[in-house]
C-alpha positions as semicolon CSV with decimal commas, in nm:
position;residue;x (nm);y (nm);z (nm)
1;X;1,862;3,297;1,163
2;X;1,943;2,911;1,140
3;X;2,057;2,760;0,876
4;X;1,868;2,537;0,627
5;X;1,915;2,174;0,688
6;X;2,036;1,926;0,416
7;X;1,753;1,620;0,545
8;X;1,435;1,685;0,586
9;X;1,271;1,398;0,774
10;X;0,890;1,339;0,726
11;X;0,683;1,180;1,019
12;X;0,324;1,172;1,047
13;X;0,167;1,116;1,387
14;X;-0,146;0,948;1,515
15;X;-0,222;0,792;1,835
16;X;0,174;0,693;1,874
17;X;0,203;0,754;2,234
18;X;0,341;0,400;2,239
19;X;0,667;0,407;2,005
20;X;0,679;0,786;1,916
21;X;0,969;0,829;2,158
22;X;1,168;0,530;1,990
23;X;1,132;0,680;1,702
24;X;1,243;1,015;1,742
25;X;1,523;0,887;1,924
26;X;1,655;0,746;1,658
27;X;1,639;1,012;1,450
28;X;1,837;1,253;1,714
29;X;2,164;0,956;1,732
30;X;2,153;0,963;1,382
31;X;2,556;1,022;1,318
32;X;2,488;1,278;1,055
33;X;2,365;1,610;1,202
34;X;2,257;1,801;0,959
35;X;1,879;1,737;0,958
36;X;1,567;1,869;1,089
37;X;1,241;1,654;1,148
38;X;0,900;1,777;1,129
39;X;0,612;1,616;1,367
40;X;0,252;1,655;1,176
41;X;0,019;1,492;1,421
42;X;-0,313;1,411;1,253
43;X;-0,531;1,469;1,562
44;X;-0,434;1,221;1,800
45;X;-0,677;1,162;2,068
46;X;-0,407;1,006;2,360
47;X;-0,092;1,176;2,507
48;X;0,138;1,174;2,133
49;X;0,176;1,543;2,224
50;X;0,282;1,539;2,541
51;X;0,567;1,260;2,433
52;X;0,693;1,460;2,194
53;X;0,693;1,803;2,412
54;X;1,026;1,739;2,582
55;X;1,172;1,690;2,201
56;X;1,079;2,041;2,081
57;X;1,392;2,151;2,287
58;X;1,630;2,048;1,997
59;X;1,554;2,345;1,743
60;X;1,574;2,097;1,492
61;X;1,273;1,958;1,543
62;X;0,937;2,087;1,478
63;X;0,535;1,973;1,561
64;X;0,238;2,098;1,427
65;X;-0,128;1,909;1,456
66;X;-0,377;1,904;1,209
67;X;-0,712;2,034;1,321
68;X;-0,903;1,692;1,232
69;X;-0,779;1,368;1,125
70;X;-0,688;1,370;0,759
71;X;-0,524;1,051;0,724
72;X;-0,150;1,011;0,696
73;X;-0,076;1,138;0,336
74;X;-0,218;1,432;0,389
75;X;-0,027;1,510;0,738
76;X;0,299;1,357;0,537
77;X;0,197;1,605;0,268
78;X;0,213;1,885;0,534
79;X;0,536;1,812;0,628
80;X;0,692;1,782;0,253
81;X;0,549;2,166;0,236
82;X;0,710;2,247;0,542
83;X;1,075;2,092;0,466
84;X;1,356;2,315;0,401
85;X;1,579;2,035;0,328
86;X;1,695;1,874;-0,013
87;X;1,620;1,583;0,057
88;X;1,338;1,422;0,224
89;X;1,332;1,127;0,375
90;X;1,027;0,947;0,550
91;X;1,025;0,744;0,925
92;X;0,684;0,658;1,060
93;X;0,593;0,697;1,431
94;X;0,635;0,324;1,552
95;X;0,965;0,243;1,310
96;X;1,323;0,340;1,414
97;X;1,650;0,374;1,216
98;X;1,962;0,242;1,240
99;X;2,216;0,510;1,354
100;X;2,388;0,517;1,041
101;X;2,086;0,543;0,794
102;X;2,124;0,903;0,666
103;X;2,497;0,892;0,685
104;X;2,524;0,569;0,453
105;X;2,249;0,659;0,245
106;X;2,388;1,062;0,158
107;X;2,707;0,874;0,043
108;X;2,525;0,620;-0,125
109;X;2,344;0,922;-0,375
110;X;2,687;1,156;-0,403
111;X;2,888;0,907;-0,464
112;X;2,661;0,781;-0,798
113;X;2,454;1,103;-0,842
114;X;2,150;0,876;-0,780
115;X;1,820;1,128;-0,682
116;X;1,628;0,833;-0,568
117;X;1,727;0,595;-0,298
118;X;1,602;0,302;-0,053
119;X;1,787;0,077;0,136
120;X;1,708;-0,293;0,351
121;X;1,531;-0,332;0,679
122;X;1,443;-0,555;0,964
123;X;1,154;-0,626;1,089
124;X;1,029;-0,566;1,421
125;X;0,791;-0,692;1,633
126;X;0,558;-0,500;1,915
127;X;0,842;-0,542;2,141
128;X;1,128;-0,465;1,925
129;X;1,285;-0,790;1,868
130;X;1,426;-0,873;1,525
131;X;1,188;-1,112;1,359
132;X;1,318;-1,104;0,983
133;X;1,512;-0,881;0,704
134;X;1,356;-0,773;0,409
135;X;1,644;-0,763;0,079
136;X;1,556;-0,561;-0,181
137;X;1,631;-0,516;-0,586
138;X;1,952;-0,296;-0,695
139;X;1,703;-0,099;-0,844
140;X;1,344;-0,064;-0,970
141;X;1,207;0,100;-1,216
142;X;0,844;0,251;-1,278
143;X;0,699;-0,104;-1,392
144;X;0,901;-0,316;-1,172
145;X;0,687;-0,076;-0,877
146;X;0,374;-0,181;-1,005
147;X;0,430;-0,537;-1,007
148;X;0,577;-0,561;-0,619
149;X;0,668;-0,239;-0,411
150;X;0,972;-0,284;-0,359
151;X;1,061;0,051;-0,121
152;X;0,977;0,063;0,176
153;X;0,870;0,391;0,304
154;X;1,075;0,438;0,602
155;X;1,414;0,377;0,373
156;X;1,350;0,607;0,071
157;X;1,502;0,969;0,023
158;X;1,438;1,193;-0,272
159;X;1,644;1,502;-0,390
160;X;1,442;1,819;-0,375
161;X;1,709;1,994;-0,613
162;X;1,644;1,755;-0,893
163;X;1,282;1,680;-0,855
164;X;1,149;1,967;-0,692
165;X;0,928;1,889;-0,391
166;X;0,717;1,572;-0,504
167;X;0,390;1,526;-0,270
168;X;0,173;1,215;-0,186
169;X;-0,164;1,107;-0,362
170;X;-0,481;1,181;-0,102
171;X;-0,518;0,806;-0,039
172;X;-0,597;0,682;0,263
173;X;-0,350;0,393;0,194
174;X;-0,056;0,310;-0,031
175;X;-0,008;0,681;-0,104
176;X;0,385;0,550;-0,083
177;X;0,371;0,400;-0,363
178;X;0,182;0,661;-0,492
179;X;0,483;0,884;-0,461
180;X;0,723;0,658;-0,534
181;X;0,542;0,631;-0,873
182;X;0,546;1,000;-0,925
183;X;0,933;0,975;-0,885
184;X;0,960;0,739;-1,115
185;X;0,799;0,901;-1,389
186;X;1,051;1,153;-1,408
187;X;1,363;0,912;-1,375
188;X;1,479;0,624;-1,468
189;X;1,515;0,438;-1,167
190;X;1,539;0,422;-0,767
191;X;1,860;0,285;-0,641
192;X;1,877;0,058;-0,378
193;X;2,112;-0,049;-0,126
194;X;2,130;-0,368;0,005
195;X;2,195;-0,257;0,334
196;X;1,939;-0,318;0,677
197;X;1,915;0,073;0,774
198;X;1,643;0,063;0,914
199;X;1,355;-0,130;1,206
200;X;1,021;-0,138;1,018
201;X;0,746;-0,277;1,329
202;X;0,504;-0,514;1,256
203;X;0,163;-0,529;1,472
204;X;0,094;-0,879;1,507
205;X;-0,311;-0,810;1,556
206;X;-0,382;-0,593;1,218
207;X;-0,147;-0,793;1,007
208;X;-0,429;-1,002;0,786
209;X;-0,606;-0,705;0,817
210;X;-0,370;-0,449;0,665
211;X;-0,312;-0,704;0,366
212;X;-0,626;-0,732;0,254
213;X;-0,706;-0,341;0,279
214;X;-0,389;-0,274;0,109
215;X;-0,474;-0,450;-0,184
216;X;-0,767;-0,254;-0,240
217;X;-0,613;0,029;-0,256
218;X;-0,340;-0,083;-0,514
219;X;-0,595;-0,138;-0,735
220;X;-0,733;0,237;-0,662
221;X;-0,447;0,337;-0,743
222;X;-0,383;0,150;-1,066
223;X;-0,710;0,291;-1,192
224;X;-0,791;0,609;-1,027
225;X;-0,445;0,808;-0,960
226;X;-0,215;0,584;-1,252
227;X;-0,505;0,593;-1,492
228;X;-0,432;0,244;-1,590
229;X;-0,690;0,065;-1,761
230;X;-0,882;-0,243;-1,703
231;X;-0,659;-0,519;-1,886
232;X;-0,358;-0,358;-1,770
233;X;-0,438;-0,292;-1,420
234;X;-0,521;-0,689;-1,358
235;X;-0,172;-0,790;-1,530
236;X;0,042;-0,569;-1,260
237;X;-0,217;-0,635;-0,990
238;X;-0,207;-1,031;-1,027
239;X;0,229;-0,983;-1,006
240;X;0,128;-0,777;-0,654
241;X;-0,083;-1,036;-0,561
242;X;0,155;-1,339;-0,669
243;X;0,438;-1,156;-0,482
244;X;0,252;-1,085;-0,174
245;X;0,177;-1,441;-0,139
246;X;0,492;-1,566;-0,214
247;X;0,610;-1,284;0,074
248;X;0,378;-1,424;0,346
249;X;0,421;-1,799;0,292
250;X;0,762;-1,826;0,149
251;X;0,981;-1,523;0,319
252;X;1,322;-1,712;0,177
253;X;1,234;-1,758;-0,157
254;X;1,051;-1,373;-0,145
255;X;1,441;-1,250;-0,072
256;X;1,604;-1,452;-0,339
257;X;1,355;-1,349;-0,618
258;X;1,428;-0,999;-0,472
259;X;1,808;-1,053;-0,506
260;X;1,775;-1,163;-0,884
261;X;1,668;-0,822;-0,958
């Protein structure tokens, strides 16, 4: 019988025939070994399975495909119920870690008996090439998360064994921070390391896009999922938008005021 795994990696699939191999790739030269990932394809419609058919070889990873497409919290979701791991971590299809990621980030928790951590990334574009770094706070708290999110999803890992498993709100979008919010609620703060661990890839055509749909459902999820109401909502939802802005148009000044933090 194997063993359980100490990492559970989450990574929801749809249409990825593109990066999925990337991806998964750099989960397997991760330099810890002790994980197992878990493929939940959400219907794809081109060839993501048979990319990630030659991968099933290594018993440490795992596919299953929903029967019709759910959206991504919900095939995220079906991983988290799947893990055997104690922690989870999170890697979408078309983002890639840097070898170390796990390693630096398990160290990072035992060392300070932090359950909640996130680290720095690049970003990517289409091709791969560096474009930027995002810095991030030494640590955020449930408010601070409202105002900007802070974590990005492909850096964060939770402990199972003091949380218990922690799933995703059924929101099409920003059901990260949905989590993350969850987390927060039942400590103090999320730790982050300063560190780039990780490739995050931007898509240059859905960028404006993405922003703009995004927003809409941070305010969803101010009122419908946080229960927030009206007066409150618009205070943390004018920070998001301030930051966001301040993000797109002024990158450098975006990672000082994340530095202050």
């Amino acid at each position: 019988m194997k063993s359980k795994p100490l990492v559970s990696v989450v990574m929801p699939l749809y249409n990825s025939e593109r990066y999925v191999e990337d991806s998964i790739n750099s989960v397997i030269s991760q330099t810890f070994r002790d994980w197992e990932l878990i493929l939940v394809d959400d219907a794809s419609s081109d060839s993501t399975c048979e990319k990630v058919e030659p991968f099933l070889a290594d018993d440490r990873i795992t596919y299953c495909c929903l029967s019709t497409n759910s959206g991504s919290a919900v095939a995220r979701n079906t991983a988290i119920e799947k893990a055997q791991g104690r922690y989870i971590a999170f890697l979408d299809s078309d983002d890639m870690w840097i070898s170390t990621k796990i390693e630096v980030q398990l160290a990072f928790m035992r060392k300070n008996n932090y359950p909640f951590v996130f680290s720095a990334y690049n970003k990517v574009d289409e091709q791969g090439n560096i474009t930027g770094s995002v810095g991030i706070p030494l640590l955020v708290n449930y408010y601070d998360l409202l105002k900007v999110c802070s974590i990005g999803c492909l850096t964060a890992i939770y402990d199972t064994e003091y949380f218990g498993k922690v799933y995703m709100p059924l929101i099409r979008k920003r059901q990260d921070l949905g989590l993350w919010l969850k987390l927060l609620k039942q400590t103090d703060y999320a730790y982050g390391l300063n560190e780039v661990l990780a490739n995050y890839r931007v898509h240059s055509n859905s960028i404006s896009a993405n922003k703009l749909n995004a927003a809409s459902y941070t305010w969803r999820l101010y009122r419908h999922y946080e229960k927030l109401n009206l007066l409150s909502s618009a205070y943390f939802f004018s920070h998001y938008a301030v930051r966001g802005l301040i993000r797109t148009k002024t990158p450098s000044l975006a990672r000082f005021l994340g530095l202050l933090k």
